[in-house]
XYZ file of C-alpha atoms in Angstrom:
236
model
C 0.000 0.000 0.000
C 1.086 3.477 -0.749
C 0.547 6.069 1.934
C 0.085 9.746 1.178
C 1.126 12.438 3.587
C -0.281 16.020 3.783
C 2.633 18.399 3.505
C 0.681 21.521 4.575
C 1.466 23.303 1.335
C -1.157 24.736 -0.983
C -1.062 24.619 -4.702
C -0.226 27.778 -6.674
C -3.859 28.513 -7.563
C -5.038 28.147 -3.953
C -2.312 30.488 -2.717
C -3.223 33.140 -5.255
C -6.910 32.856 -4.352
C -6.070 33.308 -0.682
C -4.245 36.536 -1.507
C -6.704 38.047 -3.950
C -9.963 37.243 -2.136
C -9.360 39.633 0.801
C -8.005 42.242 -1.621
C -11.083 41.944 -3.811
C -13.356 42.242 -0.765
C -11.516 45.386 0.355
C -11.800 46.931 -3.108
C -15.530 46.188 -3.220
C -15.963 47.802 0.208
C -14.105 50.919 -0.970
C -16.019 51.194 -4.247
C -19.041 53.017 -2.798
C -17.091 55.625 -0.720
C -14.694 56.311 -3.592
C -17.601 56.738 -6.014
C -19.323 59.072 -3.550
C -16.290 61.362 -3.255
C -15.632 61.360 -6.995
C -19.242 62.180 -7.924
C -20.259 64.549 -5.144
C -16.917 66.050 -3.997
C -14.417 66.120 -6.832
C -16.913 66.315 -9.698
C -18.500 69.636 -8.640
C -15.028 71.181 -8.290
C -15.101 71.724 -12.036
C -17.582 74.528 -11.357
C -14.735 76.568 -9.839
C -13.661 77.375 -13.403
C -16.723 79.639 -13.736
C -14.809 82.270 -11.729
C -12.270 82.463 -14.574
C -14.766 82.484 -17.458
C -17.313 84.836 -18.984
C -20.079 82.444 -18.056
C -23.246 82.430 -20.116
C -26.321 80.855 -18.568
C -27.474 79.580 -21.954
C -24.175 77.871 -22.780
C -22.292 74.996 -21.135
C -19.423 75.903 -18.859
C -16.805 74.453 -21.212
C -18.021 76.680 -24.072
C -17.763 79.939 -22.105
C -14.665 82.004 -23.019
C -11.784 82.344 -20.561
C -11.252 85.792 -19.021
C -8.534 84.946 -16.494
C -8.536 87.140 -13.350
C -10.763 89.845 -14.836
C -13.615 89.163 -12.384
C -11.254 89.285 -9.393
C -9.702 92.510 -10.654
C -13.171 94.051 -10.891
C -14.096 92.940 -7.377
C -10.879 94.243 -5.807
C -11.481 97.661 -7.393
C -14.933 98.035 -5.839
C -14.935 100.727 -3.110
C -16.971 98.558 -0.722
C -14.845 95.399 -1.096
C -12.631 95.888 1.957
C -15.602 96.982 4.055
C -17.448 93.804 3.092
C -14.327 91.744 3.831
C -13.972 93.370 7.252
C -17.629 92.741 8.060
C -17.272 89.099 7.009
C -14.357 88.510 9.387
C -16.110 90.461 12.160
C -19.310 88.444 11.851
C -17.411 85.153 11.862
C -15.455 86.110 14.977
C -18.593 87.262 16.806
C -20.453 84.140 15.701
C -17.632 81.978 17.087
C -17.607 83.854 20.401
C -21.383 83.583 20.846
C -22.105 80.208 19.243
C -19.259 78.199 20.765
C -20.281 78.362 24.461
C -24.043 78.191 23.781
C -24.309 74.395 23.263
C -22.035 73.741 26.251
C -24.237 75.857 28.521
C -27.413 74.211 27.184
C -25.935 70.731 27.628
C -25.006 71.465 31.244
C -28.473 72.879 31.924
C -30.185 69.848 30.376
C -27.941 67.511 32.342
C -29.185 69.080 35.573
C -32.848 68.529 34.654
C -34.271 65.587 36.574
C -37.693 65.387 34.890
C -37.130 62.921 32.027
C -40.094 63.900 29.825
C -39.175 67.581 30.018
C -35.543 66.770 29.261
C -36.402 64.696 26.171
C -38.922 67.258 24.918
C -36.395 70.053 25.302
C -33.764 68.054 23.408
C -36.178 67.490 20.513
C -37.207 71.140 20.318
C -33.581 72.326 20.439
C -32.465 69.788 17.841
C -35.171 70.439 15.211
C -33.796 73.772 13.841
C -30.643 71.951 12.734
C -32.643 70.362 9.894
C -34.034 73.673 8.593
C -32.137 75.205 5.666
C -30.812 78.752 5.907
C -33.137 79.863 3.108
C -36.159 78.838 5.167
C -34.630 80.398 8.296
C -34.142 83.678 6.417
C -37.813 83.654 5.420
C -38.886 82.917 8.980
C -36.714 85.722 10.339
C -38.287 88.133 7.858
C -41.801 87.099 8.878
C -41.016 87.357 12.589
C -38.759 90.430 12.795
C -39.867 92.655 9.886
C -40.367 96.258 11.026
C -43.890 96.790 9.694
C -45.339 93.304 9.255
C -43.276 91.096 11.548
C -45.060 89.133 14.236
C -42.966 90.631 17.037
C -43.536 94.244 15.999
C -47.236 93.644 15.370
C -47.594 92.386 18.949
C -45.533 95.302 20.246
C -47.772 97.703 18.338
C -50.870 96.251 19.976
C -49.222 96.846 23.335
C -48.559 100.463 22.430
C -44.799 99.979 21.995
C -42.967 101.474 19.041
C -41.678 98.939 16.477
C -38.068 97.791 16.797
C -35.985 97.810 13.589
C -34.544 94.309 13.974
C -33.518 94.042 10.310
C -32.674 97.653 9.443
C -30.692 98.984 12.408
C -27.116 97.657 12.464
C -27.078 96.960 16.206
C -30.429 95.175 16.281
C -29.572 93.310 13.076
C -26.316 92.029 14.579
C -28.176 90.748 17.640
C -30.811 89.130 15.420
C -28.150 87.527 13.222
C -26.217 86.062 16.148
C -29.373 84.898 17.920
C -30.677 83.192 14.784
C -27.351 81.415 14.317
C -27.366 80.142 17.889
C -30.981 78.990 17.518
C -30.124 77.020 14.373
C -26.868 75.387 15.468
C -26.937 75.094 19.265
C -29.185 72.024 19.311
C -26.771 69.857 17.332
C -23.839 70.815 19.555
C -25.929 70.289 22.666
C -26.531 66.631 21.762
C -22.795 66.061 21.289
C -21.784 67.735 24.566
C -24.614 66.061 26.436
C -23.345 62.669 25.250
C -19.896 63.554 26.613
C -21.395 64.622 29.945
C -23.374 61.387 30.166
C -20.111 59.454 29.863
C -18.592 61.079 32.959
C -17.946 58.619 35.751
C -20.658 59.092 38.372
C -18.218 58.181 41.114
C -16.594 61.581 40.612
C -19.860 63.303 41.578
C -20.288 61.026 44.579
C -16.738 61.661 45.764
C -17.139 65.410 45.319
C -20.420 65.344 47.253
C -18.754 63.437 50.089
C -16.010 66.060 50.165
C -18.653 68.741 50.628
C -18.781 70.171 47.106
C -22.077 71.842 46.300
C -24.043 71.549 43.082
C -22.443 74.533 41.401
C -18.983 73.382 42.430
C -19.619 69.918 40.965
C -20.848 71.477 37.726
C -17.796 73.729 37.469
C -15.116 71.183 38.373
C -16.576 67.950 36.903
C -19.317 68.600 34.358
C -17.596 71.559 32.721
C -14.320 69.695 32.287
C -16.039 66.546 31.068
C -18.041 68.480 28.463
C -14.805 69.926 27.025
C -13.769 66.565 25.547
C -15.658 66.896 22.216
C -14.201 70.357 21.591
C -10.672 69.177 22.362
C -11.101 66.174 20.053
C -12.439 68.331 17.240
C -9.397 70.604 17.490
C -6.957 67.709 17.067
C-alpha cells in the first residue's frame, strides 16, 4: 500500500486565491465611498472654473470664453470690497464667540434637569432647527422680525410699543443675526456635549459630594471639564 502524507502546502492557484480574495473584498468595500467622493466632492469642483470664465447661462461651462482674473480685478477695485471683507471677518469672529459656548451651557443645563419627559422634549425642540435650511430660516426671520409686518412688531404695536428695527438697524440686526445662528446650530452641539457629559464617571460626583462640594462646584469642576472633551477632540 502506498501512503500519502499532507505536507501543509497549498497549490499555486489556492495560494493566489487566498491573496486576492481579501483584496477583492476590500476593493468592493471601498467602491461606494470612492464613487461618492468622486461624484459629489471632486466632480463639482469643475464649477470653480466659472470664476475664470465669462459664463453664459445659456451655454455649457466648457463653451464659455476664458477671461482669467478679470472678475477678481473688478471685485478688488470696488470701493466697498474691503468693508465687506472686514464685516465678514467680524461676523465670523462674533459668531464663534457667541455660538461656541451656547451648546455647552445648554448641555449642562439639560444635564441638571431631573424630569425625564421635560428633558427629552427640550432636546427634541432644540435639535429640530438643525434640519431647517438657511433659506427657510431667512424667510422665517423676515416674517417674525420685519419692522412693519413682523409678528414681534405687530404684537408690540398692539401693546402700544414702538416697532423695533430688527432688520434695518445695524445693532439690532447684529443681535438678530447672532441669535438666529445660535438657535439654528446650538441644538446639534448640545446633543454632542450632552453625550460627553453622560459618559462622565458618576463616582466623581459622589466623591465630590462626600467632600462637601455643592451643586455649582460639581458642575464647574466635573461637568464643565467633562463636556470639554468633544471640543478638544475636534481641534486635534
